[in-house]
PDB file of C-alpha atoms and ligand atoms in Angstrom:
ATOM      1  CA  MET A 163      72.629 149.680  -5.700  1.00 81.00           C
ATOM      2  CA  ALA A 164      69.438 147.930  -4.471  1.00 91.00           C
ATOM      3  CA  LYS A 165      69.331 147.418  -0.570  1.00 95.00           C
ATOM      4  CA  ASN A 166      69.334 143.583  -0.748  1.00 98.00           C
ATOM      5  CA  LEU A 167      71.228 141.190  -2.889  1.00 98.00           C
ATOM      6  CA  LEU A 168      68.385 138.854  -3.914  1.00 98.00           C
ATOM      7  CA  THR A 169      69.570 137.940  -7.550  1.00 98.00           C
ATOM      8  CA  ILE A 170      72.634 138.834  -9.595  1.00 98.00           C
ATOM      9  CA  ASN A 171      69.996 141.001 -11.640  1.00 96.00           C
ATOM     10  CA  ASP A 172      69.912 143.218  -8.697  1.00 96.00           C
ATOM     11  CA  LEU A 173      73.353 144.309  -9.927  1.00 97.00           C
ATOM     12  CA  THR A 174      74.157 146.319 -13.155  1.00 97.00           C
ATOM     13  CA  LYS A 175      77.300 145.389 -15.044  1.00 97.00           C
ATOM     14  CA  LYS A 176      79.174 148.440 -13.387  1.00 97.00           C
ATOM     15  CA  ASP A 177      77.836 147.169  -9.828  1.00 97.00           C
ATOM     16  CA  ILE A 178      79.518 143.680 -10.829  1.00 98.00           C
ATOM     17  CA  LEU A 179      82.702 144.996 -11.976  1.00 98.00           C
ATOM     18  CA  ASP A 180      82.939 147.422  -9.007  1.00 98.00           C
ATOM     19  CA  LEU A 181      82.314 144.687  -6.432  1.00 98.00           C
ATOM     20  CA  ILE A 182      84.792 142.558  -8.113  1.00 98.00           C
ATOM     21  CA  ALA A 183      87.437 145.273  -8.043  1.00 98.00           C
ATOM     22  CA  PHE A 184      86.431 146.203  -4.447  1.00 98.00           C
ATOM     23  CA  SER A 185      87.004 142.567  -3.517  1.00 98.00           C
ATOM     24  CA  ASN A 186      90.526 142.467  -4.774  1.00 97.00           C
ATOM     25  CA  ASN A 187      91.372 145.043  -1.791  1.00 97.00           C
ATOM     26  CA  PHE A 188      90.417 142.358   0.580  1.00 97.00           C
ATOM     27  CA  ILE A 189      92.915 139.514  -0.547  1.00 94.00           C
ATOM     28  CA  ASP A 190      96.551 139.702  -1.425  1.00 91.00           C
ATOM     29  CA  GLU A 191      98.538 137.635  -3.825  1.00 84.00           C
ATOM     30  CA  ASP A 192      99.398 134.982  -1.084  1.00 86.00           C
ATOM     31  CA  GLY A 193      95.700 134.520  -0.380  1.00 85.00           C
ATOM     32  CA  ASN A 194      95.672 136.505   2.922  1.00 95.00           C
ATOM     33  CA  PHE A 195      92.751 138.545   3.807  1.00 98.00           C
ATOM     34  CA  ARG A 196      92.667 142.136   5.204  1.00 96.00           C
ATOM     35  CA  LYS A 197      91.024 142.217   8.595  1.00 96.00           C
ATOM     36  CA  GLU A 198      89.715 145.277   9.944  1.00 94.00           C
ATOM     37  CA  ASP A 199      87.132 146.440  12.562  1.00 96.00           C
ATOM     38  CA  LEU A 200      85.057 148.423  10.070  1.00 97.00           C
ATOM     39  CA  PHE A 201      81.560 147.276  11.275  1.00 98.00           C
ATOM     40  CA  PRO A 202      81.704 146.688  15.012  1.00 97.00           C
ATOM     41  CA  ASP A 203      78.220 147.597  15.549  1.00 97.00           C
ATOM     42  CA  LYS A 204      76.608 145.315  12.897  1.00 98.00           C
ATOM     43  CA  ILE A 205      75.028 142.045  13.610  1.00 98.00           C
ATOM     44  CA  VAL A 206      75.122 139.530  10.586  1.00 98.00           C
ATOM     45  CA  ALA A 207      72.954 136.211  11.040  1.00 98.00           C
ATOM     46  CA  ASN A 208      73.964 133.106   8.926  1.00 98.00           C
ATOM     47  CA  VAL A 209      70.701 131.417   8.598  1.00 98.00           C
ATOM     48  CA  PHE A 210      71.354 128.296   6.431  1.00 97.00           C
ATOM     49  CA  CYS A 211      68.359 125.911   6.048  1.00 96.00           C
ATOM     50  CA  GLU A 212      70.246 123.299   3.571  1.00 96.00           C
ATOM     51  CA  PRO A 213      73.789 122.187   4.019  1.00 95.00           C
ATOM     52  CA  SER A 214      76.782 124.220   3.176  1.00 96.00           C
ATOM     53  CA  THR A 215      80.308 124.250   4.041  1.00 96.00           C
ATOM     54  CA  ARG A 216      82.196 127.048   1.671  1.00 97.00           C
ATOM     55  CA  THR A 217      79.349 129.472   1.383  1.00 98.00           C
ATOM     56  CA  LYS A 218      78.306 129.388   5.009  1.00 98.00           C
ATOM     57  CA  MET A 219      81.887 129.439   6.335  1.00 98.00           C
ATOM     58  CA  SER A 220      83.076 132.011   3.763  1.00 98.00           C
ATOM     59  CA  PHE A 221      80.276 134.310   4.897  1.00 98.00           C
ATOM     60  CA  ALA A 222      81.180 133.904   8.567  1.00 98.00           C
ATOM     61  CA  VAL A 223      84.846 134.458   7.801  1.00 98.00           C
ATOM     62  CA  ALA A 224      84.008 137.498   5.802  1.00 98.00           C
ATOM     63  CA  ALA A 225      81.875 139.068   8.431  1.00 98.00           C
ATOM     64  CA  GLY A 226      84.374 138.263  11.124  1.00 98.00           C
ATOM     65  CA  ASN A 227      87.277 139.893   8.962  1.00 98.00           C
ATOM     66  CA  LEU A 228      85.103 143.097   8.781  1.00 98.00           C
ATOM     67  CA  GLY A 229      84.647 143.207  12.538  1.00 98.00           C
ATOM     68  CA  CYS A 230      80.892 142.261  12.620  1.00 98.00           C
ATOM     69  CA  ASN A 231      79.293 140.148  15.175  1.00 98.00           C
ATOM     70  CA  VAL A 232      78.318 136.831  13.566  1.00 97.00           C
ATOM     71  CA  LEU A 233      75.313 134.843  14.821  1.00 97.00           C
ATOM     72  CA  ASP A 234      75.671 131.092  13.382  1.00 94.00           C
ATOM     73  CA  PHE A 235      72.151 130.189  13.388  1.00 93.00           C
ATOM     74  CA  ASP A 236      71.880 126.296  13.838  1.00 91.00           C
ATOM     75  CA  VAL A 237      68.644 125.091  12.137  1.00 92.00           C
ATOM     76  CA  ASP A 238      68.768 121.716  13.903  1.00 92.00           C
ATOM     77  CA  THR A 239      68.692 123.087  17.323  1.00 92.00           C
ATOM     78  CA  SER A 240      66.197 125.914  16.582  1.00 93.00           C
ATOM     79  CA  SER A 241      62.547 126.332  17.012  1.00 93.00           C
ATOM     80  CA  ILE A 242      62.167 125.525  13.293  1.00 94.00           C
ATOM     81  CA  GLN A 243      62.401 122.200  14.794  1.00 94.00           C
ATOM     82  CA  LYS A 244      59.265 122.820  16.912  1.00 95.00           C
ATOM     83  CA  GLY A 245      57.292 123.766  13.833  1.00 94.00           C
ATOM     84  CA  GLU A 246      58.077 127.541  13.868  1.00 95.00           C
ATOM     85  CA  SER A 247      57.993 128.988  10.078  1.00 95.00           C
ATOM     86  CA  ILE A 248      61.017 130.579   8.524  1.00 97.00           C
ATOM     87  CA  PHE A 249      58.965 133.942   8.644  1.00 97.00           C
ATOM     88  CA  GLU A 250      58.705 133.994  12.418  1.00 97.00           C
ATOM     89  CA  THR A 251      62.322 132.841  12.717  1.00 97.00           C
ATOM     90  CA  ILE A 252      63.499 135.685  10.808  1.00 98.00           C
ATOM     91  CA  ASP A 253      61.165 138.284  12.286  1.00 98.00           C
ATOM     92  CA  ALA A 254      62.445 137.184  15.851  1.00 97.00           C
ATOM     93  CA  LEU A 255      66.057 137.749  14.422  1.00 97.00           C
ATOM     94  CA  ASN A 256      64.827 141.077  13.098  1.00 97.00           C
ATOM     95  CA  LEU A 257      63.374 142.173  16.451  1.00 97.00           C
ATOM     96  CA  MET A 258      66.582 141.247  18.279  1.00 97.00           C
ATOM     97  CA  GLY A 259      68.662 143.868  16.204  1.00 97.00           C
ATOM     98  CA  VAL A 260      70.263 141.624  13.522  1.00 98.00           C
ATOM     99  CA  ASP A 261      71.207 144.033  10.772  1.00 98.00           C
ATOM    100  CA  LEU A 262      71.846 141.555   7.978  1.00 98.00           C
ATOM    101  CA  CYS A 263      70.703 138.038   7.196  1.00 98.00           C
ATOM    102  CA  VAL A 264      72.434 135.758   4.936  1.00 98.00           C
ATOM    103  CA  LEU A 265      69.840 133.131   3.898  1.00 98.00           C
ATOM    104  CA  ARG A 266      70.025 129.707   2.148  1.00 98.00           C
ATOM    105  CA  HIS A 267      66.703 128.038   1.832  1.00 97.00           C
ATOM    106  CA  PRO A 268      65.225 125.257  -0.463  1.00 96.00           C
ATOM    107  CA  GLU A 269      62.418 127.339  -1.324  1.00 97.00           C
ATOM    108  CA  SER A 270      61.747 130.886  -2.776  1.00 97.00           C
ATOM    109  CA  VAL A 271      60.998 132.646   0.634  1.00 97.00           C
ATOM    110  CA  ILE A 272      63.711 135.467   0.511  1.00 98.00           C
ATOM    111  CA  ARG A 273      61.724 137.963  -1.622  1.00 97.00           C
ATOM    112  CA  ASP A 274      58.628 137.906   0.791  1.00 97.00           C
ATOM    113  CA  LEU A 275      60.966 137.926   3.768  1.00 98.00           C
ATOM    114  CA  ALA A 276      62.718 141.008   2.459  1.00 97.00           C
ATOM    115  CA  GLU A 277      59.534 142.965   1.769  1.00 97.00           C
ATOM    116  CA  HIS A 278      58.038 142.325   5.213  1.00 96.00           C
ATOM    117  CA  LEU A 279      61.292 142.998   7.113  1.00 97.00           C
ATOM    118  CA  PRO A 280      62.399 146.332   5.339  1.00 96.00           C
ATOM    119  CA  LYS A 281      64.847 147.051   8.269  1.00 96.00           C
ATOM    120  CA  MET A 282      66.830 143.989   7.643  1.00 98.00           C
ATOM    121  CA  VAL A 283      69.467 143.548   4.810  1.00 98.00           C
ATOM    122  CA  PHE A 284      68.964 140.084   2.935  1.00 98.00           C
ATOM    123  CA  ILE A 285      71.691 138.433   1.026  1.00 98.00           C
ATOM    124  CA  ASN A 286      70.843 135.378  -0.935  1.00 98.00           C
ATOM    125  CA  ALA A 287      73.316 132.378  -0.304  1.00 98.00           C
ATOM    126  CA  GLY A 288      71.401 129.966  -2.189  1.00 98.00           C
ATOM    127  CA  GLU A 289      67.644 129.521  -3.353  1.00 98.00           C
ATOM    128  CA  GLY A 290      66.539 126.276  -4.384  1.00 96.00           C
ATOM    129  CA  SER A 291      67.793 125.670  -7.963  1.00 95.00           C
ATOM    130  CA  ILE A 292      67.091 129.329  -8.692  1.00 97.00           C
ATOM    131  CA  SER A 293      69.672 131.564  -7.642  1.00 98.00           C
ATOM    132  CA  HIS A 294      73.078 132.018  -5.783  1.00 98.00           C
ATOM    133  CA  PRO A 295      74.357 135.451  -6.484  1.00 98.00           C
ATOM    134  CA  THR A 296      77.618 135.594  -4.494  1.00 98.00           C
ATOM    135  CA  GLN A 297      78.781 132.445  -6.164  1.00 98.00           C
ATOM    136  CA  ALA A 298      78.388 133.981  -9.429  1.00 98.00           C
ATOM    137  CA  LEU A 299      80.327 137.127  -8.190  1.00 98.00           C
ATOM    138  CA  LEU A 300      83.149 134.893  -6.993  1.00 98.00           C
ATOM    139  CA  ASP A 301      83.102 132.771 -10.384  1.00 98.00           C
ATOM    140  CA  MET A 302      83.393 135.842 -12.652  1.00 98.00           C
ATOM    141  CA  LYS A 303      86.082 137.311 -10.230  1.00 98.00           C
ATOM    142  CA  THR A 304      88.120 134.060 -10.663  1.00 98.00           C
ATOM    143  CA  ILE A 305      87.614 133.981 -14.466  1.00 98.00           C
ATOM    144  CA  ILE A 306      88.643 137.706 -14.645  1.00 98.00           C
ATOM    145  CA  ASP A 307      91.870 137.039 -12.428  1.00 97.00           C
ATOM    146  CA  HIS A 308      93.069 134.439 -14.876  1.00 98.00           C
ATOM    147  CA  LYS A 309      91.652 135.799 -18.176  1.00 98.00           C
ATOM    148  CA  SER A 310      91.642 139.444 -17.280  1.00 97.00           C
ATOM    149  CA  ASP A 311      88.211 139.883 -18.919  1.00 97.00           C
ATOM    150  CA  LEU A 312      85.155 137.963 -19.653  1.00 98.00           C
ATOM    151  CA  ASP A 313      84.623 139.288 -23.040  1.00 97.00           C
ATOM    152  CA  GLY A 314      85.411 137.041 -26.057  1.00 98.00           C
ATOM    153  CA  LEU A 315      85.695 133.800 -24.052  1.00 98.00           C
ATOM    154  CA  LYS A 316      84.214 130.342 -24.792  1.00 98.00           C
ATOM    155  CA  ILE A 317      82.675 129.247 -21.618  1.00 98.00           C
ATOM    156  CA  VAL A 318      81.491 125.557 -21.032  1.00 98.00           C
ATOM    157  CA  ILE A 319      79.288 124.229 -18.322  1.00 98.00           C
ATOM    158  CA  VAL A 320      79.224 120.574 -17.864  1.00 98.00           C
ATOM    159  CA  GLY A 321      76.923 118.424 -15.391  1.00 98.00           C
ATOM    160  CA  ASP A 322      73.646 118.596 -13.798  1.00 97.00           C
ATOM    161  CA  LEU A 323      72.463 122.242 -14.819  1.00 97.00           C
ATOM    162  CA  ASP A 324      68.955 121.765 -14.345  1.00 96.00           C
ATOM    163  CA  HIS A 325      69.325 121.730 -10.574  1.00 96.00           C
ATOM    164  CA  SER A 326      72.199 124.265 -10.307  1.00 97.00           C
ATOM    165  CA  ARG A 327      71.588 127.628  -8.992  1.00 98.00           C
ATOM    166  CA  VAL A 328      75.275 128.371  -9.585  1.00 98.00           C
ATOM    167  CA  THR A 329      74.496 127.879 -13.418  1.00 98.00           C
ATOM    168  CA  SER A 330      71.455 130.160 -13.154  1.00 98.00           C
ATOM    169  CA  SER A 331      73.047 132.910 -11.532  1.00 98.00           C
ATOM    170  CA  PHE A 332      76.302 132.788 -13.454  1.00 98.00           C
ATOM    171  CA  VAL A 333      74.313 132.812 -16.933  1.00 98.00           C
ATOM    172  CA  GLU A 334      72.528 135.965 -15.685  1.00 98.00           C
ATOM    173  CA  GLY A 335      75.815 137.520 -14.499  1.00 98.00           C
ATOM    174  CA  VAL A 336      77.789 136.771 -17.719  1.00 98.00           C
ATOM    175  CA  SER A 337      74.718 137.919 -19.818  1.00 97.00           C
ATOM    176  CA  ASN A 338      76.287 141.497 -19.132  1.00 97.00           C
ATOM    177  CA  PHE A 339      79.374 140.833 -21.023  1.00 98.00           C
ATOM    178  CA  ASP A 340      80.323 140.181 -24.543  1.00 97.00           C
ATOM    179  CA  ILE A 341      81.444 136.394 -24.158  1.00 98.00           C
ATOM    180  CA  ASP A 342      82.241 134.747 -27.281  1.00 97.00           C
ATOM    181  CA  SER A 343      79.995 131.684 -26.574  1.00 97.00           C
ATOM    182  CA  LEU A 344      78.312 129.668 -23.599  1.00 98.00           C
ATOM    183  CA  VAL A 345      77.991 126.086 -24.185  1.00 98.00           C
ATOM    184  CA  PHE A 346      75.812 123.949 -21.848  1.00 98.00           C
ATOM    185  CA  CYS A 347      76.864 119.975 -21.808  1.00 98.00           C
ATOM    186  CA  GLY A 348      75.551 117.072 -19.818  1.00 97.00           C
ATOM    187  CA  HIS A 349      73.136 114.364 -19.795  1.00 96.00           C
ATOM    188  CA  PRO A 350      69.927 115.336 -21.604  1.00 95.00           C
ATOM    189  CA  GLU A 351      67.781 114.721 -18.631  1.00 93.00           C
ATOM    190  CA  MET A 352      69.757 117.091 -16.434  1.00 95.00           C
ATOM    191  CA  CYS A 353      69.844 119.829 -19.182  1.00 97.00           C
ATOM    192  CA  GLN A 354      66.290 120.206 -20.016  1.00 96.00           C
ATOM    193  CA  LYS A 355      66.321 123.816 -19.149  1.00 97.00           C
ATOM    194  CA  TYR A 356      69.080 124.698 -21.372  1.00 97.00           C
ATOM    195  CA  GLN A 357      68.410 122.722 -24.656  1.00 97.00           C
ATOM    196  CA  ASN A 358      66.645 125.600 -26.296  1.00 95.00           C
ATOM    197  CA  THR A 359      67.819 128.873 -25.257  1.00 95.00           C
ATOM    198  CA  ASP A 360      68.817 132.048 -27.059  1.00 92.00           C
ATOM    199  CA  PHE A 361      71.775 132.807 -24.688  1.00 93.00           C
ATOM    200  CA  GLY A 362      73.839 129.586 -25.276  1.00 96.00           C
ATOM    201  CA  ILE A 363      74.110 126.250 -27.246  1.00 97.00           C
ATOM    202  CA  TYR A 364      73.505 122.744 -25.772  1.00 98.00           C
ATOM    203  CA  GLU A 365      76.093 120.248 -27.070  1.00 98.00           C
ATOM    204  CA  PRO A 366      75.632 116.700 -25.454  1.00 97.00           C
ATOM    205  CA  ASP A 367      78.942 115.511 -26.987  1.00 98.00           C
ATOM    206  CA  ILE A 368      81.589 116.535 -24.382  1.00 98.00           C
ATOM    207  CA  ASP A 369      84.580 116.429 -26.857  1.00 97.00           C
ATOM    208  CA  LYS A 370      82.804 118.795 -29.277  1.00 98.00           C
ATOM    209  CA  ALA A 371      81.475 120.986 -26.488  1.00 98.00           C
ATOM    210  CA  LEU A 372      85.039 121.402 -24.955  1.00 98.00           C
ATOM    211  CA  LYS A 373      86.719 122.253 -28.230  1.00 98.00           C
ATOM    212  CA  ASP A 374      88.777 125.469 -27.735  1.00 98.00           C
ATOM    213  CA  ALA A 375      87.369 126.299 -24.488  1.00 98.00           C
ATOM    214  CA  ASP A 376      88.671 128.835 -22.366  1.00 98.00           C
ATOM    215  CA  VAL A 377      86.792 128.206 -19.146  1.00 98.00           C
ATOM    216  CA  ILE A 378      85.198 124.779 -18.141  1.00 98.00           C
ATOM    217  CA  MET A 379      82.738 124.967 -15.245  1.00 98.00           C
ATOM    218  CA  THR A 380      82.132 121.393 -13.902  1.00 98.00           C
ATOM    219  CA  LEU A 381      79.166 120.500 -11.602  1.00 98.00           C
ATOM    220  CA  ARG A 382      78.063 117.852  -8.999  1.00 96.00           C
ATOM    221  CA  ILE A 383      75.064 115.747  -9.697  1.00 95.00           C
ATOM    222  CA  GLN A 384      72.604 117.308  -7.120  1.00 93.00           C
ATOM    223  CA  TYR A 385      71.010 113.894  -5.944  1.00 85.00           C
ATOM    224  CA  GLU A 386      69.056 115.636  -3.297  1.00 86.00           C
ATOM    225  CA  ARG A 387      66.897 117.741  -5.674  1.00 87.00           C
ATOM    226  CA  PHE A 388      65.907 114.873  -8.022  1.00 86.00           C
ATOM    227  CA  GLU A 389      62.036 114.189  -7.562  1.00 79.00           C
ATOM    228  CA  LYS A 390      62.402 110.469  -8.482  1.00 79.00           C
ATOM    229  CA  ASP A 391      65.121 107.913  -7.966  1.00 78.00           C
ATOM    230  CA  LEU A 392      67.969 108.431 -10.379  1.00 79.00           C
ATOM    231  CA  ASN A 393      68.632 105.286 -12.154  1.00 82.00           C
ATOM    232  CA  LEU A 394      71.919 106.268 -13.478  1.00 87.00           C
ATOM    233  CA  ASP A 395      74.868 103.918 -14.414  1.00 91.00           C
ATOM    234  CA  LEU A 396      77.768 105.762 -12.992  1.00 92.00           C
ATOM    235  CA  ASP A 397      80.332 104.256 -15.196  1.00 94.00           C
ATOM    236  CA  SER A 398      78.547 105.377 -18.616  1.00 95.00           C
ATOM    237  CA  TYR A 399      78.042 108.761 -16.996  1.00 95.00           C
ATOM    238  CA  LYS A 400      81.550 109.140 -16.230  1.00 96.00           C
ATOM    239  CA  SER A 401      82.740 107.957 -19.715  1.00 96.00           C
ATOM    240  CA  ALA A 402      80.246 110.536 -21.238  1.00 97.00           C
ATOM    241  CA  TYR A 403      80.609 113.643 -18.939  1.00 97.00           C
ATOM    242  CA  GLN A 404      83.382 113.266 -16.499  1.00 98.00           C
ATOM    243  CA  LEU A 405      86.058 115.785 -17.156  1.00 98.00           C
ATOM    244  CA  SER A 406      89.425 113.696 -17.468  1.00 98.00           C
ATOM    245  CA  SER A 407      92.752 114.762 -18.608  1.00 98.00           C
ATOM    246  CA  GLU A 408      91.994 112.983 -21.824  1.00 97.00           C
ATOM    247  CA  LYS A 409      88.856 115.157 -22.482  1.00 98.00           C
ATOM    248  CA  LEU A 410      90.676 118.418 -21.188  1.00 98.00           C
ATOM    249  CA  GLY A 411      92.862 117.877 -24.134  1.00 97.00           C
ATOM    250  CA  TYR A 412      90.029 119.307 -26.560  1.00 98.00           C
ATOM    251  CA  ALA A 413      90.070 122.716 -24.607  1.00 98.00           C
ATOM    252  CA  LYS A 414      92.695 125.242 -24.904  1.00 98.00           C
ATOM    253  CA  GLY A 415      95.978 124.605 -23.188  1.00 98.00           C
ATOM    254  CA  ASP A 416      95.502 127.530 -20.703  1.00 98.00           C
ATOM    255  CA  ALA A 417      91.854 126.775 -20.045  1.00 98.00           C
ATOM    256  CA  VAL A 418      90.807 127.152 -16.505  1.00 98.00           C
ATOM    257  CA  ILE A 419      88.700 124.505 -14.817  1.00 98.00           C
ATOM    258  CA  MET A 420      86.213 125.569 -12.259  1.00 98.00           C
ATOM    259  CA  HIS A 421      83.869 123.842  -9.764  1.00 98.00           C
ATOM    260  CA  PRO A 422      81.532 125.541  -6.970  1.00 98.00           C
ATOM    261  CA  GLY A 423      82.245 122.543  -4.738  1.00 97.00           C
ATOM    262  CA  PRO A 424      81.793 120.019  -3.181  1.00 96.00           C
ATOM    263  CA  VAL A 425      83.509 117.718  -5.566  1.00 97.00           C
ATOM    264  CA  ASN A 426      82.084 114.134  -5.805  1.00 95.00           C
ATOM    265  CA  TYR A 427      84.859 113.119  -8.237  1.00 96.00           C
ATOM    266  CA  VAL A 428      82.240 111.809 -10.671  1.00 95.00           C
ATOM    267  CA  GLU A 429      81.893 115.026 -12.585  1.00 97.00           C
ATOM    268  CA  ILE A 430      85.749 115.554 -12.675  1.00 98.00           C
ATOM    269  CA  THR A 431      88.587 113.195 -12.093  1.00 98.00           C
ATOM    270  CA  GLU A 432      91.174 113.784  -9.134  1.00 98.00           C
ATOM    271  CA  SER A 433      94.106 114.533 -11.673  1.00 98.00           C
ATOM    272  CA  VAL A 434      92.136 117.238 -13.274  1.00 98.00           C
ATOM    273  CA  TYR A 435      91.235 118.546 -10.012  1.00 98.00           C
ATOM    274  CA  ASP A 436      94.782 118.738  -9.176  1.00 98.00           C
ATOM    275  CA  SER A 437      96.060 119.994 -12.381  1.00 98.00           C
ATOM    276  CA  GLU A 438      97.777 123.339 -13.150  1.00 97.00           C
ATOM    277  CA  ASN A 439      94.466 124.288 -15.195  1.00 98.00           C
ATOM    278  CA  SER A 440      92.472 123.936 -11.918  1.00 98.00           C
ATOM    279  CA  VAL A 441      91.339 127.141 -10.107  1.00 98.00           C
ATOM    280  CA  ILE A 442      88.761 125.336  -7.911  1.00 98.00           C
ATOM    281  CA  ARG A 443      90.658 126.078  -4.719  1.00 97.00           C
ATOM    282  CA  GLN A 444      90.993 129.673  -5.807  1.00 96.00           C
ATOM    283  CA  GLN A 445      87.358 129.888  -6.093  1.00 98.00           C
ATOM    284  CA  ILE A 446      87.128 129.058  -2.285  1.00 97.00           C
ATOM    285  CA  ALA A 447      89.466 131.767  -1.196  1.00 97.00           C
ATOM    286  CA  ASN A 448      87.870 134.336  -3.783  1.00 97.00           C
ATOM    287  CA  GLY A 449      84.676 133.546  -2.015  1.00 98.00           C
ATOM    288  CA  VAL A 450      85.757 135.118   1.251  1.00 98.00           C
ATOM    289  CA  ALA A 451      87.086 138.346  -0.595  1.00 98.00           C
ATOM    290  CA  VAL A 452      83.867 138.832  -2.661  1.00 98.00           C
ATOM    291  CA  ARG A 453      81.770 138.176   0.171  1.00 98.00           C
ATOM    292  CA  MET A 454      83.732 140.661   2.390  1.00 98.00           C
ATOM    293  CA  ALA A 455      82.980 143.317  -0.537  1.00 98.00           C
ATOM    294  CA  VAL A 456      79.304 142.395  -0.608  1.00 98.00           C
ATOM    295  CA  LEU A 457      78.853 142.712   2.917  1.00 98.00           C
ATOM    296  CA  SER A 458      80.834 145.912   3.064  1.00 98.00           C
ATOM    297  CA  ARG A 459      78.600 147.427   0.359  1.00 97.00           C
ATOM    298  CA  PHE A 460      75.339 146.422   1.723  1.00 97.00           C
ATOM    299  CA  LEU A 461      76.022 146.953   5.352  1.00 98.00           C
ATOM    300  CA  SER A 462      77.027 150.564   4.262  1.00 96.00           C
ATOM    301  CA  SER A 463      74.017 151.522   1.966  1.00 79.00           C
TER     302      SER A 463
HETATM  303  C1  NCD B 288      76.734 124.809  -4.621  1.00 72.53           C
HETATM  304  C2  NCD B 288      75.288 124.982  -4.089  1.00 72.53           C
HETATM  305  O1  NCD B 288      75.132 124.895  -2.970  1.00 72.53           O
HETATM  306  O2  NCD B 288      74.464 125.595  -4.882  1.00 72.53           O
HETATM  307  N1  NCD B 288      77.742 124.931  -3.793  1.00 72.53           N
HETATM  308  C3  NCD B 288      78.131 126.151  -3.369  1.00 72.53           C
HETATM  309  O3  NCD B 288      77.470 126.970  -2.967  1.00 72.53           O
HETATM  310  N2  NCD B 288      79.515 126.317  -3.112  1.00 72.53           N
HETATM  311  C4  NCD B 288      76.691 123.685  -5.633  1.00 72.53           C
HETATM  312  C5  NCD B 288      76.483 122.201  -5.055  1.00 72.53           C
HETATM  313  O4  NCD B 288      75.858 121.994  -4.078  1.00 72.53           O
HETATM  314  O5  NCD B 288      76.771 121.262  -5.840  1.00 72.53           O
END
């Protein structure tokens, strides 16, 4: 396995399946996590230069469950506020003996950092709109938990796909499997990258897109990543793309509904979020198990 987890393409199909199988050892059926002092001599720094709740906290919980020392790096009170670059910042952590850096950054800096600091292990926790490999792993685990396999499924992704690193990593991850079809759905201006691909179909009509779907992944509009003001009429956006109970009727009865969070209830109604088909809260718990597996593997290699 590669030394760092920078993109899901650092993993083979076997690595993906092994990590998911390994993650199952860390969570029981009631959602309780195994806690063991497996890495008491390892220091993990959580460096998040963009907002986060689920990813940041689940990495902290995962590292804590494995007995690591966890440094919660606070960008707002760090020397980044005095103009220090991310390179000097991470080098300083490296010189202090930090073994593994979990990094979220709006720009693509992680590859250069990994190259220049070979002693440190890097795990990508979100890179601009480009990549979010541990999210893809937890999403694939959640689907496998419910459907036992990714092969043969119709998977629909609805929302702001262009700005979504969740989508890009998920698409790379599932390209290792024999899924039946991958359908991209959303406002044409939010799906420009996905209108002509050879790995999926763009279908702007949500009713058609959802027909017989096994998995529906819904996504928030990433207002913070739009370069110009988004002149969007929310009511018409909702009537076209919000996943409601009525639209859910087009999918298979046992379709699973996913969302990486945070949920704005523009992309999905509260009743669909709370419905039996929703596995959104399980995704959060699976995030800890998958990150325990990832940290264990990458701290041991
Ligand atoms: C996503 C992200 O940050 O890319 N959230 C997450 O990691 N759970 C999606 C989002 O912010 O909408």
